[in-house]
PDB file of C-alpha atoms in Angstrom:
ATOM      1  CA  SER A   1       0.340   0.003  -0.195  1.00 63.00           C
ATOM      2  CA  GLN A   2       0.549   4.053  -0.646  1.00 66.00           C
ATOM      3  CA  LYS A   3       2.563   5.406   2.534  1.00 85.00           C
ATOM      4  CA  ILE A   4       3.479   8.840   3.264  1.00 91.00           C
ATOM      5  CA  GLU A   5       5.849   8.547   7.355  1.00 93.00           C
ATOM      6  CA  GLN A   6       6.938  10.420   9.908  1.00 94.00           C
ATOM      7  CA  ASN A   7       8.261  10.431  12.557  1.00 88.00           C
ATOM      8  CA  SER A   8       5.539  10.052  15.113  1.00 83.00           C
ATOM      9  CA  GLU A   9       8.140  10.946  17.924  1.00 89.00           C
ATOM     10  CA  ALA A  10       9.008  15.022  18.860  1.00 94.00           C
ATOM     11  CA  LEU A  11      12.253  16.702  17.962  1.00 96.00           C
ATOM     12  CA  ASN A  12      13.483  18.237  21.027  1.00 97.00           C
ATOM     13  CA  ILE A  13      16.147  20.395  20.249  1.00 97.00           C
ATOM     14  CA  GLN A  14      18.475  23.635  21.185  1.00 97.00           C
ATOM     15  CA  GLU A  15      18.077  26.040  20.363  1.00 97.00           C
ATOM     16  CA  GLY A  16      20.580  27.553  17.403  1.00 97.00           C
ATOM     17  CA  LYS A  17      21.242  23.892  16.338  1.00 97.00           C
ATOM     18  CA  THR A  18      20.083  22.987  13.147  1.00 98.00           C
ATOM     19  CA  ALA A  19      16.472  20.393  13.517  1.00 97.00           C
ATOM     20  CA  THR A  20      17.032  17.915  10.533  1.00 97.00           C
ATOM     21  CA  LEU A  21      13.434  16.128   9.900  1.00 97.00           C
ATOM     22  CA  THR A  22      12.669  12.978   7.930  1.00 97.00           C
ATOM     23  CA  CYS A  23       9.423  11.913   5.392  1.00 96.00           C
ATOM     24  CA  ASN A  24      10.132   8.747   3.718  1.00 95.00           C
ATOM     25  CA  TYR A  25       7.809   7.414   1.168  1.00 93.00           C
ATOM     26  CA  THR A  26       6.792   3.766  -0.314  1.00 88.00           C
ATOM     27  CA  ASN A  27       5.494   3.070  -3.712  1.00 82.00           C
ATOM     28  CA  TYR A  28       4.971   6.392  -4.907  1.00 81.00           C
ATOM     29  CA  SER A  29       6.583   8.442  -7.267  1.00 81.00           C
ATOM     30  CA  PRO A  30       5.227  11.807  -6.603  1.00 83.00           C
ATOM     31  CA  ALA A  31       6.297  14.797  -9.739  1.00 80.00           C
ATOM     32  CA  TYR A  32       6.930  17.545  -6.230  1.00 85.00           C
ATOM     33  CA  LEU A  33       6.415  17.576  -2.716  1.00 89.00           C
ATOM     34  CA  GLN A  34       5.290  20.109   0.202  1.00 92.00           C
ATOM     35  CA  TRP A  35       6.236  20.586   3.344  1.00 96.00           C
ATOM     36  CA  TYR A  36       3.853  22.573   5.686  1.00 97.00           C
ATOM     37  CA  ARG A  37       4.077  23.601   9.837  1.00 98.00           C
ATOM     38  CA  GLN A  38       0.860  23.707  11.426  1.00 97.00           C
ATOM     39  CA  ASP A  39       0.796  25.481  14.844  1.00 97.00           C
ATOM     40  CA  PRO A  40      -1.289  24.193  17.487  1.00 95.00           C
ATOM     41  CA  GLY A  41      -5.651  24.819  16.538  1.00 93.00           C
ATOM     42  CA  ARG A  42      -4.643  26.145  12.755  1.00 95.00           C
ATOM     43  CA  GLY A  43      -4.488  24.851   9.671  1.00 96.00           C
ATOM     44  CA  PRO A  44      -1.708  24.286   7.476  1.00 97.00           C
ATOM     45  CA  VAL A  45       0.785  26.584   6.224  1.00 97.00           C
ATOM     46  CA  PHE A  46       2.796  26.247   3.098  1.00 94.00           C
ATOM     47  CA  LEU A  47       7.286  26.221   3.772  1.00 96.00           C
ATOM     48  CA  LEU A  48       8.539  24.583   0.298  1.00 94.00           C
ATOM     49  CA  LEU A  49       7.895  22.958  -2.932  1.00 91.00           C
ATOM     50  CA  ILE A  50      10.903  20.502  -4.150  1.00 92.00           C
ATOM     51  CA  ARG A  51       9.617  18.694  -7.373  1.00 88.00           C
ATOM     52  CA  GLU A  52      11.489  15.686  -8.479  1.00 86.00           C
ATOM     53  CA  ASN A  53      14.708  16.249 -10.396  1.00 89.00           C
ATOM     54  CA  GLU A  54      15.973  19.300  -8.032  1.00 91.00           C
ATOM     55  CA  LYS A  55      18.184  17.946  -5.744  1.00 88.00           C
ATOM     56  CA  GLU A  56      17.587  20.817  -2.680  1.00 95.00           C
ATOM     57  CA  LYS A  57      15.348  23.643  -2.501  1.00 95.00           C
ATOM     58  CA  ARG A  58      16.313  26.690   0.257  1.00 96.00           C
ATOM     59  CA  LYS A  59      14.317  29.974   1.501  1.00 95.00           C
ATOM     60  CA  GLU A  60      14.820  31.493   4.572  1.00 96.00           C
ATOM     61  CA  ARG A  61      16.395  29.044   7.095  1.00 97.00           C
ATOM     62  CA  LEU A  62      15.398  25.799   5.541  1.00 98.00           C
ATOM     63  CA  LYS A  63      15.999  23.647   3.066  1.00 98.00           C
ATOM     64  CA  VAL A  64      14.794  21.154   0.944  1.00 98.00           C
ATOM     65  CA  THR A  65      16.694  17.572  -0.579  1.00 97.00           C
ATOM     66  CA  PHE A  66      14.715  15.506  -2.267  1.00 94.00           C
ATOM     67  CA  ASP A  67      16.445  11.812  -3.233  1.00 92.00           C
ATOM     68  CA  THR A  68      13.704   9.858  -5.841  1.00 89.00           C
ATOM     69  CA  THR A  69      16.251   7.428  -5.155  1.00 91.00           C
ATOM     70  CA  LEU A  70      15.444   6.892  -1.733  1.00 93.00           C
ATOM     71  CA  LYS A  71      12.166   7.709  -1.311  1.00 92.00           C
ATOM     72  CA  GLN A  72      12.259  10.795   0.684  1.00 94.00           C
ATOM     73  CA  SER A  73      13.007  14.025   1.739  1.00 95.00           C
ATOM     74  CA  LEU A  74      14.405  15.900   4.439  1.00 97.00           C
ATOM     75  CA  PHE A  75      13.628  19.296   6.373  1.00 98.00           C
ATOM     76  CA  HIS A  76      16.706  21.099   7.852  1.00 98.00           C
ATOM     77  CA  ILE A  77      16.106  24.206   9.776  1.00 98.00           C
ATOM     78  CA  THR A  78      19.066  25.890  10.539  1.00 97.00           C
ATOM     79  CA  ALA A  79      19.589  28.255  13.695  1.00 98.00           C
ATOM     80  CA  SER A  80      16.057  27.057  15.051  1.00 98.00           C
ATOM     81  CA  GLN A  81      14.378  29.357  17.064  1.00 98.00           C
ATOM     82  CA  PRO A  82      12.155  28.584  19.707  1.00 97.00           C
ATOM     83  CA  ALA A  83       9.202  29.267  17.830  1.00 98.00           C
ATOM     84  CA  ASP A  84       9.859  26.838  15.244  1.00 98.00           C
ATOM     85  CA  SER A  85       8.540  25.298  17.386  1.00 98.00           C
ATOM     86  CA  ALA A  86       5.280  24.341  15.771  1.00 98.00           C
ATOM     87  CA  THR A  87       3.862  20.439  14.016  1.00 97.00           C
ATOM     88  CA  TYR A  88       5.982  19.526  10.500  1.00 98.00           C
ATOM     89  CA  LEU A  89       4.085  17.929   7.702  1.00 97.00           C
ATOM     90  CA  CYS A  90       5.604  16.475   4.203  1.00 96.00           C
ATOM     91  CA  ALA A  91       2.413  16.217   1.424  1.00 92.00           C
ATOM     92  CA  LEU A  92       3.220  15.202  -1.942  1.00 88.00           C
ATOM     93  CA  ASP A  93       0.957  14.361  -5.586  1.00 80.00           C
ATOM     94  CA  PRO A  94       0.900  11.440  -6.560  1.00 74.00           C
ATOM     95  CA  ALA A  95      -0.094  12.135  -9.360  1.00 70.00           C
ATOM     96  CA  GLY A  96       1.943  15.697 -10.246  1.00 65.00           C
ATOM     97  CA  ASN A  97      -0.973  18.161 -11.069  1.00 64.00           C
ATOM     98  CA  PHE A  98      -2.796  18.959  -8.253  1.00 61.00           C
ATOM     99  CA  ASN A  99      -5.636  16.775  -7.945  1.00 63.00           C
ATOM    100  CA  LYS A 100      -4.386  15.182  -4.532  1.00 74.00           C
ATOM    101  CA  PHE A 101      -2.215  16.195  -2.002  1.00 80.00           C
ATOM    102  CA  TYR A 102      -1.934  12.945   0.723  1.00 87.00           C
ATOM    103  CA  PHE A 103      -0.118  13.877   3.793  1.00 92.00           C
ATOM    104  CA  GLY A 104       2.146  12.757   6.386  1.00 93.00           C
ATOM    105  CA  SER A 105       1.253  12.751   9.893  1.00 93.00           C
ATOM    106  CA  GLY A 106       3.773  14.832  10.905  1.00 95.00           C
ATOM    107  CA  THR A 107       6.814  15.558  13.262  1.00 96.00           C
ATOM    108  CA  LYS A 108       6.985  17.463  16.771  1.00 97.00           C
ATOM    109  CA  LEU A 109       9.476  20.612  17.200  1.00 98.00           C
ATOM    110  CA  ASN A 110      10.773  21.581  20.042  1.00 98.00           C
ATOM    111  CA  VAL A 111      13.227  23.983  20.076  1.00 98.00           C
ATOM    112  CA  LYS A 112      14.082  24.466  24.146  1.00 97.00           C
ATOM    113  CA  PRO A 113      15.764  28.396  24.499  1.00 94.00           C
TER     114      PRO A 113
ATOM    115  CA  ASP B   1      -5.899  39.932   3.392  1.00 65.00           C
ATOM    116  CA  ALA B   2      -7.004  37.548   1.197  1.00 80.00           C
ATOM    117  CA  ARG B   3      -7.387  33.937   3.267  1.00 93.00           C
ATOM    118  CA  VAL B   4      -9.374  30.773   3.110  1.00 97.00           C
ATOM    119  CA  THR B   5     -13.104  31.276   5.978  1.00 97.00           C
ATOM    120  CA  GLN B   6     -14.326  28.365   8.069  1.00 98.00           C
ATOM    121  CA  THR B   7     -17.348  28.580   9.260  1.00 98.00           C
ATOM    122  CA  PRO B   8     -18.414  27.548  12.444  1.00 98.00           C
ATOM    123  CA  ARG B   9     -15.270  27.336  13.944  1.00 97.00           C
ATOM    124  CA  ASP B  10     -16.500  24.626  16.369  1.00 98.00           C
ATOM    125  CA  LYS B  11     -19.863  22.948  16.676  1.00 98.00           C
ATOM    126  CA  VAL B  12     -20.413  20.342  19.467  1.00 98.00           C
ATOM    127  CA  THR B  13     -23.770  18.391  18.372  1.00 97.00           C
ATOM    128  CA  GLU B  14     -25.640  15.120  19.161  1.00 97.00           C
ATOM    129  CA  MET B  15     -25.663  12.146  17.390  1.00 97.00           C
ATOM    130  CA  GLY B  16     -27.737  11.659  14.233  1.00 97.00           C
ATOM    131  CA  GLN B  17     -28.230  15.702  14.042  1.00 98.00           C
ATOM    132  CA  GLU B  18     -27.584  16.760  10.423  1.00 98.00           C
ATOM    133  CA  VAL B  19     -23.632  19.019  10.497  1.00 98.00           C
ATOM    134  CA  THR B  20     -23.278  21.757   8.061  1.00 98.00           C
ATOM    135  CA  MET B  21     -19.635  23.364   7.406  1.00 98.00           C
ATOM    136  CA  ARG B  22     -18.525  25.907   5.423  1.00 98.00           C
ATOM    137  CA  CYS B  23     -15.765  27.338   3.027  1.00 98.00           C
ATOM    138  CA  GLN B  24     -15.313  30.803   0.802  1.00 98.00           C
ATOM    139  CA  PRO B  25     -12.243  29.399  -0.744  1.00 97.00           C
ATOM    140  CA  ILE B  26      -9.744  32.381  -1.365  1.00 96.00           C
ATOM    141  CA  LEU B  27     -11.562  34.489  -4.133  1.00 94.00           C
ATOM    142  CA  GLY B  28      -9.772  33.295  -8.022  1.00 92.00           C
ATOM    143  CA  HIS B  29      -8.675  29.784  -6.872  1.00 93.00           C
ATOM    144  CA  ASN B  30     -10.328  26.493  -8.582  1.00 91.00           C
ATOM    145  CA  THR B  31      -9.333  23.846  -6.640  1.00 91.00           C
ATOM    146  CA  VAL B  32     -10.868  23.589  -3.607  1.00 94.00           C
ATOM    147  CA  PHE B  33      -9.932  20.447  -0.883  1.00 94.00           C
ATOM    148  CA  TRP B  34     -11.876  18.514   2.390  1.00 96.00           C
ATOM    149  CA  TYR B  35      -9.192  17.407   5.064  1.00 96.00           C
ATOM    150  CA  ARG B  36     -10.370  15.915   7.746  1.00 97.00           C
ATOM    151  CA  GLN B  37      -7.785  15.601  10.709  1.00 96.00           C
ATOM    152  CA  THR B  38      -7.567  13.706  13.419  1.00 94.00           C
ATOM    153  CA  MET B  39      -4.787  12.737  16.224  1.00 89.00           C
ATOM    154  CA  MET B  40      -4.960   8.966  14.719  1.00 87.00           C
ATOM    155  CA  GLN B  41      -4.952   9.736  10.865  1.00 87.00           C
ATOM    156  CA  GLY B  42      -3.344  12.535  10.553  1.00 90.00           C
ATOM    157  CA  LEU B  43      -4.636  15.420   7.860  1.00 93.00           C
ATOM    158  CA  GLU B  44      -7.430  13.133   5.506  1.00 92.00           C
ATOM    159  CA  LEU B  45      -8.713  14.521   1.888  1.00 91.00           C
ATOM    160  CA  LEU B  46     -12.242  13.408   2.385  1.00 94.00           C
ATOM    161  CA  ALA B  47     -13.372  15.515  -1.448  1.00 93.00           C
ATOM    162  CA  TYR B  48     -11.333  18.009  -3.984  1.00 89.00           C
ATOM    163  CA  PHE B  49     -13.631  20.406  -6.383  1.00 92.00           C
ATOM    164  CA  ARG B  50     -11.700  22.182  -9.341  1.00 91.00           C
ATOM    165  CA  ASN B  51     -13.425  24.691 -10.633  1.00 92.00           C
ATOM    166  CA  ARG B  52     -16.968  23.426  -9.179  1.00 93.00           C
ATOM    167  CA  ALA B  53     -16.906  21.317 -10.406  1.00 92.00           C
ATOM    168  CA  PRO B  54     -16.183  17.376  -7.620  1.00 90.00           C
ATOM    169  CA  LEU B  55     -13.305  15.055  -9.247  1.00 87.00           C
ATOM    170  CA  ASP B  56     -12.690  12.843  -6.345  1.00 84.00           C
ATOM    171  CA  ASP B  57     -14.622  12.092  -3.259  1.00 85.00           C
ATOM    172  CA  SER B  58     -13.027   8.638  -2.505  1.00 85.00           C
ATOM    173  CA  GLY B  59     -11.511   9.277   0.612  1.00 87.00           C
ATOM    174  CA  MET B  60     -15.080  10.555   1.331  1.00 91.00           C
ATOM    175  CA  PRO B  61     -18.218   8.225   3.190  1.00 88.00           C
ATOM    176  CA  LYS B  62     -20.834   8.196   1.282  1.00 87.00           C
ATOM    177  CA  ASP B  63     -23.925   7.208   2.463  1.00 93.00           C
ATOM    178  CA  ARG B  64     -23.949  10.033   5.421  1.00 96.00           C
ATOM    179  CA  PHE B  65     -21.262  12.303   4.130  1.00 97.00           C
ATOM    180  CA  SER B  66     -21.603  14.872   0.814  1.00 96.00           C
ATOM    181  CA  ALA B  67     -19.389  17.645  -0.206  1.00 96.00           C
ATOM    182  CA  GLU B  68     -21.094  20.440  -2.509  1.00 96.00           C
ATOM    183  CA  MET B  69     -20.045  24.330  -4.747  1.00 96.00           C
ATOM    184  CA  PRO B  70     -22.829  26.009  -4.585  1.00 94.00           C
ATOM    185  CA  ASP B  71     -21.275  29.048  -6.429  1.00 94.00           C
ATOM    186  CA  ALA B  72     -17.052  29.912  -6.468  1.00 93.00           C
ATOM    187  CA  THR B  73     -17.223  31.596  -3.018  1.00 95.00           C
ATOM    188  CA  LEU B  74     -19.445  28.136  -1.276  1.00 97.00           C
ATOM    189  CA  ALA B  75     -17.653  24.686  -0.470  1.00 98.00           C
ATOM    190  CA  THR B  76     -19.727  22.897   2.163  1.00 98.00           C
ATOM    191  CA  LEU B  77     -19.058  19.012   3.502  1.00 98.00           C
ATOM    192  CA  LYS B  78     -22.556  18.327   4.757  1.00 98.00           C
ATOM    193  CA  ILE B  79     -23.104  14.835   7.279  1.00 97.00           C
ATOM    194  CA  GLN B  80     -26.036  13.092   8.188  1.00 97.00           C
ATOM    195  CA  PRO B  81     -26.462  11.787  10.250  1.00 97.00           C
ATOM    196  CA  SER B  82     -23.714  11.898  12.636  1.00 97.00           C
ATOM    197  CA  GLU B  83     -21.661  10.022  14.586  1.00 97.00           C
ATOM    198  CA  PRO B  84     -18.993  10.273  17.478  1.00 97.00           C
ATOM    199  CA  ARG B  85     -16.620   8.536  14.731  1.00 96.00           C
ATOM    200  CA  ASP B  86     -17.175  12.147  12.820  1.00 97.00           C
ATOM    201  CA  SER B  87     -15.958  13.877  16.316  1.00 97.00           C
ATOM    202  CA  ALA B  88     -12.257  15.493  13.853  1.00 98.00           C
ATOM    203  CA  VAL B  89     -11.220  19.147  12.719  1.00 98.00           C
ATOM    204  CA  TYR B  90     -12.421  19.340   8.659  1.00 98.00           C
ATOM    205  CA  PHE B  91      -9.788  21.499   7.305  1.00 98.00           C
ATOM    206  CA  CYS B  92     -10.704  23.393   3.952  1.00 97.00           C
ATOM    207  CA  ALA B  93      -8.011  24.622   1.962  1.00 95.00           C
ATOM    208  CA  SER B  94      -8.075  26.038  -1.945  1.00 94.00           C
ATOM    209  CA  ALA B  95      -5.708  27.001  -4.672  1.00 90.00           C
ATOM    210  CA  LEU B  96      -4.714  28.463  -8.569  1.00 87.00           C
ATOM    211  CA  GLY B  97      -4.370  25.596  -9.575  1.00 74.00           C
ATOM    212  CA  GLY B  98      -1.341  23.308 -11.501  1.00 63.00           C
ATOM    213  CA  GLU B  99       1.804  23.457  -9.071  1.00 60.00           C
ATOM    214  CA  THR B 100       0.155  25.854  -6.045  1.00 76.00           C
ATOM    215  CA  GLU B 101       0.623  25.719  -2.206  1.00 86.00           C
ATOM    216  CA  ALA B 102      -2.631  25.051  -0.755  1.00 89.00           C
ATOM    217  CA  PHE B 103      -4.570  27.367   1.535  1.00 94.00           C
ATOM    218  CA  PHE B 104      -6.030  26.122   4.664  1.00 96.00           C
ATOM    219  CA  GLY B 105      -8.411  27.841   6.415  1.00 97.00           C
ATOM    220  CA  GLN B 106      -8.412  27.540  10.030  1.00 97.00           C
ATOM    221  CA  GLY B 107     -10.817  24.187  10.638  1.00 97.00           C
ATOM    222  CA  THR B 108     -14.090  23.431  12.252  1.00 98.00           C
ATOM    223  CA  ARG B 109     -13.863  21.548  15.461  1.00 98.00           C
ATOM    224  CA  LEU B 110     -16.596  18.834  15.148  1.00 98.00           C
ATOM    225  CA  THR B 111     -17.877  17.022  18.523  1.00 98.00           C
ATOM    226  CA  VAL B 112     -20.414  14.197  18.627  1.00 98.00           C
ATOM    227  CA  VAL B 113     -21.907  13.234  21.412  1.00 97.00           C
TER     228      VAL B 113
END
């Protein structure tokens, strides 16, 4: 069956360190993958999109990699801050035409001051 | 300030009652999604529309759920009759289509007692 897996355990890191979150998928061949941030009581907010032909994408302190051979995306936050504490979700569109978006269950990040 | 608006924010209802959730997508967006989020299942895609036409509602229990877009500014998700297992947060999201991100509303927290 098709799956999108994110670490269900919370990631606790110290302020200033780099946080790395993982998204693994099986039985999909997505044309692109997205990362979202969700705060308690709010809807997910889009952060980054990376296409299958892109190895890496950056936006300010955020970096996403996409390895279609490993079927894995890594999401990095450098110089993390307590304000980065949230749940991070990956989402992929198997058909690549923005018809269906499937989300992973998300990983909660806690950045301690 | 363009945003997706969902009403109501919270709804408590008794089992067997009809529930209607409403969503106003961002003006100009041609794709609307309905998601359900629970602790156990995460974000599940229930249905989505493109240019007001339902493209896929395979994620919805057909016997009790229905989704419609009476016009371009309103999407509705109806549950009749509601059951306790329907308790969840229901999110609406809209997008321009193509390779663009989805913008989520604040969600409707539904509790069926």
